[in-house]
Each structure stands twice: as C-alpha cells, then as structure tokens.
Coordinates of C-alpha atoms and ligand atoms in Angstrom, one line a residue:
L29 CA 0.0 0.0 0.0
N30 CA 1.3 3.5 -0.7
T31 CA 0.4 6.5 1.4
A32 CA -2.8 7.1 -0.7
G33 CA -4.1 3.6 0.4
E34 CA -3.6 2.4 -3.3
F35 CA -1.8 -0.4 -4.3
A36 CA 1.4 0.6 -6.1
M37 CA 2.2 -1.4 -9.3
V38 CA 4.5 -4.1 -8.2
K39 CA 7.5 -4.9 -10.5
L40 CA 8.7 -8.4 -9.9
N41 CA 12.1 -7.6 -8.1
R42 CA 15.0 -9.8 -9.3
G43 CA 17.1 -11.2 -6.4
E44 CA 16.1 -8.7 -4.0
T45 CA 13.5 -8.6 -1.2
M46 CA 10.9 -11.2 -1.9
I47 CA 7.5 -9.7 -2.1
I48 CA 5.1 -11.1 0.2
L49 CA 1.8 -11.5 -1.5
D50 CA -0.5 -10.6 1.5
G51 CA -3.9 -12.2 1.1
R52 CA -5.6 -10.5 4.2
A53 CA -4.6 -7.0 2.6
V54 CA -6.1 -7.9 -0.7
A55 CA -9.3 -9.7 0.9
Q56 CA -9.6 -6.4 3.0
Q57 CA -9.5 -4.2 -0.2
R58 CA -12.2 -6.3 -1.9
S59 CA -14.4 -6.5 1.1
A60 CA -15.1 -2.8 0.6
D61 CA -16.4 -3.2 -2.9
L62 CA -18.5 -6.1 -1.7
A63 CA -19.8 -4.3 1.1
V64 CA -21.3 -1.7 -1.4
R65 CA -23.0 -4.5 -3.4
A66 CA -24.2 -6.0 -0.2
Q67 CA -26.0 -2.8 0.8
A68 CA -27.3 -2.2 -2.6
F69 CA -28.8 -5.7 -2.8
E70 CA -30.1 -5.3 0.9
K71 CA -31.9 -1.9 -0.4
K72 CA -33.4 -3.5 -3.4
N73 CA -34.5 -6.9 -2.0
A74 CA -35.3 -5.9 1.7
R75 CA -33.0 -8.9 2.8
K76 CA -29.5 -9.6 3.1
A77 CA -27.6 -11.8 0.8
H78 CA -27.6 -15.1 2.5
L79 CA -24.9 -17.8 2.7
V80 CA -25.6 -21.2 4.2
V81 CA -22.6 -23.4 5.2
I82 CA -23.1 -27.2 6.1
L83 CA -20.8 -28.8 8.5
V84 CA -21.0 -32.5 9.0
G85 CA -19.2 -34.0 12.0
D86 CA -17.1 -32.0 14.4
S87 CA -13.5 -31.8 12.7
G88 CA -11.5 -29.2 14.4
P89 CA -10.1 -27.4 11.3
S90 CA -13.5 -27.4 9.6
Q91 CA -15.0 -25.7 12.8
V92 CA -12.4 -22.9 12.4
Y93 CA -13.1 -22.5 8.7
V94 CA -16.9 -22.4 8.9
R95 CA -16.6 -19.8 12.0
N96 CA -14.3 -17.6 9.8
K97 CA -16.7 -17.8 6.8
A98 CA -19.7 -16.9 8.9
K99 CA -17.7 -13.8 10.5
A100 CA -16.5 -12.7 7.1
C101 CA -20.0 -12.5 5.7
E102 CA -21.2 -10.5 8.6
R103 CA -18.4 -8.2 8.2
V104 CA -19.5 -7.0 4.6
G105 CA -23.0 -6.9 5.4
M106 CA -24.2 -10.3 4.1
S107 CA -25.7 -13.1 6.6
A108 CA -24.6 -16.6 7.2
E109 CA -25.8 -19.5 8.9
T110 CA -23.9 -22.6 9.8
L111 CA -26.0 -25.9 10.0
R112 CA -23.9 -28.5 12.0
W113 CA -25.2 -32.0 11.1
P114 CA -24.0 -35.0 13.1
A115 CA -21.3 -37.3 11.4
E116 CA -23.7 -40.3 11.8
I117 CA -26.4 -38.7 9.6
S118 CA -27.4 -41.1 7.1
A119 CA -27.2 -40.4 3.3
E120 CA -31.0 -40.2 2.8
T121 CA -31.3 -37.8 5.5
F122 CA -28.3 -35.6 4.5
V123 CA -29.7 -35.5 0.7
E124 CA -33.2 -34.6 1.9
Q125 CA -32.0 -32.1 4.4
V126 CA -29.8 -30.4 1.7
R127 CA -32.8 -30.3 -0.8
Q128 CA -35.0 -28.5 1.9
V129 CA -32.2 -26.0 2.6
Q130 CA -31.7 -25.1 -1.0
A131 CA -35.4 -24.7 -1.6
K132 CA -35.8 -21.7 0.6
K133 CA -36.0 -18.6 -1.3
N134 CA -33.7 -16.6 1.0
V135 CA -31.0 -19.1 0.5
D136 CA -28.4 -17.5 -2.1
G137 CA -25.3 -19.7 -1.7
I138 CA -24.6 -22.9 -0.2
L139 CA -21.3 -24.3 0.9
L140 CA -20.8 -28.0 1.7
Q141 CA -17.7 -27.9 4.0
L142 CA -15.3 -30.7 3.1
P143 CA -14.3 -33.4 4.1
L144 CA -17.7 -35.1 4.6
P145 CA -17.8 -38.3 6.4
D146 CA -17.0 -41.5 4.6
S147 CA -20.6 -42.6 5.0
L148 CA -21.6 -40.1 2.5
S149 CA -19.0 -40.7 -0.1
K150 CA -21.4 -42.4 -2.4
I151 CA -23.4 -39.2 -2.8
D152 CA -23.1 -37.5 -6.3
L153 CA -22.4 -33.8 -4.7
G154 CA -22.1 -32.7 -8.1
S155 CA -25.6 -33.6 -9.1
L156 CA -27.0 -32.7 -5.7
L157 CA -26.8 -28.9 -5.3
D158 CA -28.8 -26.4 -7.4
S159 CA -26.1 -24.7 -9.6
A160 CA -28.0 -21.4 -9.1
K161 CA -27.0 -21.7 -5.3
D162 CA -23.6 -23.3 -5.7
A163 CA -21.3 -21.0 -3.9
D164 CA -18.0 -23.2 -4.3
C165 CA -18.5 -24.3 -7.9
F166 CA -19.2 -28.1 -7.0
T167 CA -21.9 -28.7 -9.5
W168 CA -21.1 -30.5 -12.6
A169 CA -22.8 -27.7 -14.7
N170 CA -20.8 -25.1 -12.9
V171 CA -17.6 -27.1 -13.1
G172 CA -18.0 -27.6 -16.9
R173 CA -19.0 -23.8 -17.2
Q174 CA -15.7 -23.0 -15.3
A175 CA -13.7 -25.6 -17.4
A176 CA -14.8 -23.9 -20.8
G177 CA -14.0 -20.2 -19.4
L178 CA -17.7 -19.4 -19.1
G179 CA -18.5 -19.5 -15.3
H180 CA -19.8 -16.7 -13.5
V181 CA -18.7 -18.6 -10.2
Q182 CA -15.3 -20.2 -9.8
A183 CA -13.9 -22.5 -7.3
C184 CA -13.0 -20.3 -4.3
T185 CA -9.4 -21.1 -3.9
P186 CA -8.4 -20.9 -7.4
Q187 CA -10.3 -17.8 -8.0
G188 CA -8.8 -16.2 -4.8
I189 CA -5.4 -17.1 -6.1
M190 CA -6.3 -15.4 -9.4
S191 CA -7.5 -12.1 -7.4
I192 CA -4.1 -12.3 -5.6
L193 CA -2.2 -12.2 -8.8
S194 CA -4.2 -9.8 -10.7
H195 CA -4.2 -7.4 -7.5
Y196 CA -0.2 -7.5 -7.4
K197 CA -0.3 -7.1 -11.1
I198 CA 1.5 -10.5 -11.7
S199 CA 0.4 -11.3 -15.4
V200 CA 0.7 -15.3 -16.1
E201 CA 0.4 -14.6 -19.7
G202 CA 3.1 -16.7 -21.4
L203 CA 4.5 -17.9 -18.1
N204 CA 5.5 -21.6 -17.6
V205 CA 3.3 -22.6 -14.6
V206 CA 3.4 -25.7 -12.4
V207 CA 0.3 -26.7 -10.4
V208 CA 1.0 -29.3 -7.8
G209 CA -2.1 -31.2 -6.9
R210 CA -5.2 -32.2 -9.0
S211 CA -8.0 -31.9 -6.8
L212 CA -11.6 -30.9 -8.2
I213 CA -11.5 -28.0 -5.7
V214 CA -8.1 -26.8 -6.0
G215 CA -5.7 -28.3 -8.6
R216 CA -7.8 -28.8 -11.7
P217 CA -9.7 -25.7 -11.6
M218 CA -6.4 -23.7 -10.8
S219 CA -5.1 -25.1 -14.0
W220 CA -8.0 -24.1 -16.1
L221 CA -8.2 -20.5 -14.8
L222 CA -4.4 -20.2 -15.5
T223 CA -4.6 -21.5 -18.8
E224 CA -7.6 -19.4 -19.6
A225 CA -5.4 -16.2 -18.3
G226 CA -2.6 -17.4 -20.9
A227 CA -0.2 -19.5 -18.8
T228 CA 1.3 -22.5 -20.1
V229 CA 0.4 -25.1 -17.4
T230 CA 1.6 -28.3 -16.3
L231 CA -0.5 -30.2 -13.8
C232 CA 1.7 -32.3 -11.6
H233 CA 0.3 -34.8 -8.9
S234 CA 1.3 -37.7 -6.5
R235 CA 2.2 -39.9 -9.6
T236 CA 4.4 -37.4 -11.4
K237 CA 7.8 -38.7 -11.8
N238 CA 10.9 -36.5 -10.9
L239 CA 8.5 -33.6 -9.7
R240 CA 11.3 -31.4 -8.9
E241 CA 12.3 -31.1 -12.6
F242 CA 9.1 -29.6 -13.6
T243 CA 9.0 -27.0 -10.5
L244 CA 12.5 -26.0 -11.1
R245 CA 11.5 -25.0 -14.5
A246 CA 8.5 -23.1 -13.7
D247 CA 8.1 -19.3 -13.3
L248 CA 5.4 -19.6 -10.9
V249 CA 4.4 -22.8 -8.9
V250 CA 1.0 -23.3 -7.2
V251 CA 1.6 -25.9 -4.4
A252 CA -1.8 -27.6 -3.4
A253 CA -0.7 -31.1 -2.3
G254 CA -1.5 -31.1 1.4
K255 CA 2.0 -32.1 2.5
A256 CA 3.1 -30.0 5.4
R257 CA 6.5 -28.0 4.8
H258 CA 7.3 -30.5 2.1
W259 CA 8.8 -27.9 -0.4
G260 CA 11.7 -25.4 0.1
R261 CA 14.0 -23.2 -1.9
A262 CA 15.8 -26.1 -3.6
D263 CA 12.4 -27.0 -5.5
F264 CA 12.0 -23.6 -7.0
K265 CA 14.0 -21.7 -9.7
K266 CA 15.7 -18.2 -8.7
D267 CA 12.8 -15.5 -9.0
A268 CA 9.9 -17.9 -9.1
V269 CA 6.5 -16.8 -7.7
V270 CA 5.4 -19.5 -5.3
I271 CA 1.8 -19.9 -4.2
D272 CA 1.2 -22.1 -1.3
V273 CA -2.3 -23.4 -0.7
G274 CA -1.7 -26.0 1.9
I275 CA -3.0 -25.4 5.4
H276 CA -1.9 -27.6 8.3
G277 CA -2.7 -27.3 12.1
A278 CA -5.8 -25.3 11.8
G279 CA -7.8 -25.7 15.1
G280 CA -4.9 -27.5 16.6
E281 CA -2.0 -26.7 19.1
Q282 CA 0.6 -26.5 16.5
K283 CA 1.5 -23.4 14.7
I284 CA -0.1 -23.1 11.3
C285 CA 1.9 -23.9 8.2
G286 CA 1.6 -24.6 4.6
D287 CA 3.0 -27.0 2.1
V288 CA 6.3 -24.8 1.5
R289 CA 9.0 -23.8 4.0
F290 CA 8.1 -20.1 3.6
E291 CA 11.3 -19.0 5.6
E292 CA 13.8 -20.5 2.8
L293 CA 12.2 -18.3 0.1
E294 CA 13.3 -15.0 1.0
G295 CA 16.0 -13.9 -1.2
W296 CA 15.2 -16.5 -3.6
A297 CA 11.6 -16.2 -4.9
S298 CA 10.5 -12.9 -6.2
A299 CA 7.2 -13.2 -4.6
A300 CA 5.4 -15.7 -2.4
T301 CA 2.0 -16.2 -0.3
P302 CA 2.4 -16.8 3.4
V303 CA 0.6 -19.3 5.6
P304 CA -1.3 -18.0 7.2
G305 CA -2.4 -14.7 5.7
G306 CA -2.0 -15.9 1.9
V307 CA -4.6 -17.9 0.2
G308 CA -6.9 -18.7 2.9
P309 CA -8.6 -15.4 3.4
M310 CA -9.0 -15.0 -0.4
T311 CA -10.6 -18.3 -0.6
I312 CA -13.1 -16.9 2.1
M313 CA -13.4 -13.7 0.0
S314 CA -14.1 -15.5 -3.2
L315 CA -16.8 -17.5 -1.2
L316 CA -18.6 -14.3 -0.3
E317 CA -18.1 -12.8 -3.9
N318 CA -19.5 -15.9 -5.5
T319 CA -22.6 -15.7 -3.1
M320 CA -23.3 -12.2 -3.8
S321 CA -22.9 -13.0 -7.6
L322 CA -25.5 -15.8 -7.2
A323 CA -27.9 -13.5 -5.1
E324 CA -27.8 -10.9 -7.7
A325 CA -28.2 -13.2 -10.4
R326 CA -31.4 -14.8 -8.8
A327 CA -32.8 -11.3 -7.8
Ligands
NAD24 P1 -6.3 -33.3 -1.9 O1 -6.0 -34.2 -1.0 O2 -7.8 -33.5 -2.5 O3 -5.4 -33.3 -3.3 C1 -4.1 -33.2 -3.2 C2 -3.3 -33.4 -4.3 O4 -2.1 -33.4 -4.1 C3 -3.8 -34.9 -5.0 O5 -4.1 -34.5 -6.5 C4 -2.4 -35.5 -5.0 O6 -2.2 -36.3 -6.0 C5 -1.2 -34.4 -4.8 N1 -0.3 -34.8 -4.1 C6 -0.2 -35.3 -2.8 N2 1.1 -35.4 -2.5 C7 1.9 -35.1 -3.4 C8 3.3 -34.9 -3.7 N3 4.1 -35.4 -2.5 N4 3.8 -34.6 -4.8 C9 2.9 -34.2 -5.7 N5 1.5 -34.1 -5.4 C10 1.0 -34.6 -4.5 O7 -6.3 -31.6 -1.4 P2 -6.9 -30.5 -1.7 O8 -8.4 -30.3 -1.1 O9 -6.7 -30.2 -3.0 O10 -6.2 -29.7 -0.7 C11 -4.7 -29.5 -0.8 C12 -4.1 -28.8 0.3 O11 -4.8 -27.3 0.2 C13 -4.5 -29.1 1.8 O12 -3.5 -29.0 2.8 C14 -5.7 -28.4 2.0 O13 -5.9 -28.3 3.6 C15 -5.4 -26.9 1.6 N6 -6.4 -26.2 1.1 C16 -6.4 -25.1 1.4 C17 -7.4 -24.0 1.1 C18 -7.0 -22.6 1.5 O14 -8.1 -21.8 1.4 N7 -5.7 -22.1 1.6 C19 -8.5 -24.5 0.4 C20 -8.4 -25.7 0.1 C21 -7.6 -26.7 0.4

C-alpha cells in the first residue's frame, strides 16, 4: 500500500527482497467493494444476501473454517448461517435436508464444508446442489462452465489466487506455470483459470515422476498437495513466484503452516504467499463474492 491507500504497481524484483503476497490485505480491499454490493442488494430486496454453510461432524479445522466464513459474511453486510449436522447422519437424511435448505427462497449460496464423513462418499455432490446456489462451484454444470472459461462462479481457492495475482499485477500470460495437486476443488480448476489467463500450465500430482524437474523450470508454482512443509528453496527456480495453498494445523495446538517452507524463500523467490495470511483469506473472500453474484443473478 502506498500512502494514498492505493496498491502500487509491483515490479517483480530480481534477487532483491521477496514480495509477500498478502492475502489478508487483498481480501480487506475487496471487502470494501463487496460491502457496497451487499448494501445495494439489501436495499433493493429488503433482505441480506444469505450464505448457508453445512458442516457434517466436528472436525477441528473445519470448525475454524466455517466460523471464519460466517464472520467474514457478517463483516461485509451479508448474512450467514452454519448448519451443524451429526457425523452419523444417513445419506438419505443428508440429501433430503440439503434439498430442503436449497429450496428456501432466502438462501442464495450453499457451501458443503469438506471433508464429509466416509458414510456420505457415495452421494453425487455434483448433482445434488442447485447450480444457481452453488457457492463453491461443486455442481457438474458449474464445473463444466468453469472449465470452458464461461463460469460466473469459480472454485473459491483458485479464484482467490487469481485475485491475488491480479491485485499485485502479476500477469501469468506466457508464463511457464506448474500446479502441484489435481483435486477438483483446487488443482484442476486452478489449471483451467491459469490456462484461460494465458499461462502454459503443467498439472503435477502424486504420480508425477521427478516432480522437481517440473517445478524447477516454472516461473510460477502453485502448491496444493496437502504435505506440510514438504517443499523449499531447492524446489523452485530463482525468482519464481510461489503460491502455497496448503494449510496444516488449523484448530490444533501447533503453529499453522503450509506445504512450503516459507522462510527459505526470502532472497530466492520473487514473490510468495505466506501461511497463514496468503491464500486462506482470499478463499473466503471468493466464497462471499460468489454468493453475492448468485444472489444478484437470482434477484
Ligand atoms: P487433496 O488431498 O484432495 O489433493 C491433493 C493433491 O495433491 C492430489 O491430487 C495429489 O495427487 C497431490 N499430491 C499429494 N502428495 C503429493 C506429492 N508428494 N507430490 C505431488 N503431488 C502430491 O487436497 P486439496 O483439497 O486439493 O487440498 C490441498 C491442500 O490445500 C490441503 O492442505 C488443504 O488443507 C489445503 N487447502 C487450502 C485452502 C485454502 O483456502 N488455503 C483451500 C482448500 C484446500
């Protein structure tokens, strides 16, 4: 931030101080715009845009994530409700209850907090939700639109990362990018958004042979593998941009960390996201932005 409160154009520095890509600051700036939309929506519709988060079971980290999501909604003038269902819920009851929630007129967005218990693993989540209320791009319809570059909602984490890059004026056009992780909520949609933005993308995963050969060639690496502090300086080329999606230790006693040993990147990477305070806050912001877009579209 410069003294006028504007984000200065960031020139990627070569070999100098690493730029810390501050997801909290980006989220704070975007929340001001969102608050304006939330207020206009409320004025026009005599109600707040409303997000429902469904949490099944009582996993510690998920409790933290859903609490943060609800608080963030309230901060920008939207409303949020967290439904806590027991881990023993049957698949039939779960499906029935989700249908009842999404039939409510005042519900604009629904988020199913993952992971769900194994007993629900047979449910086709991509067909269960209504795509008009699908705040995290779960439904097959929205996944398809997103893959085709046509979506009006995007998977929250990849969308949040694109917002961070755009905020810091890091253009990925023509860059050689590696995404580590191929999950449907992070790795794959990340590769689609980056491809759409003009990057040349290689999608790596647990079966990739000689992963380091790929990451060492990349101008920008997105690490979303879920392996605590597994990657460090020796895995990235000098001046690479490193985006760390991993979160470990949320809701527990230990310090929260990511997939990357962040402290090794100073003086090596040109820019990187910290954990906490990097991708996490922007995932939440994207969830709110998606919910707002869905609310506006239905209204
Ligand atoms: P996932 O377990 O569904 O997928 C992990 C992927 O990483 C898989 O495709 C797997 O092939 C790959 N992988 C695993 N080990 C690997 C290795 N050693 N080398 C290369 N690839 C490997 O996980 P996910 O839901 O995509 O989440 C990934 C991580 O990101 C987790 O730590 C999760 O907690 C975190 N996460 C953070 C946010 C956020 O807002 N910051 C959001 C979602 C997920």
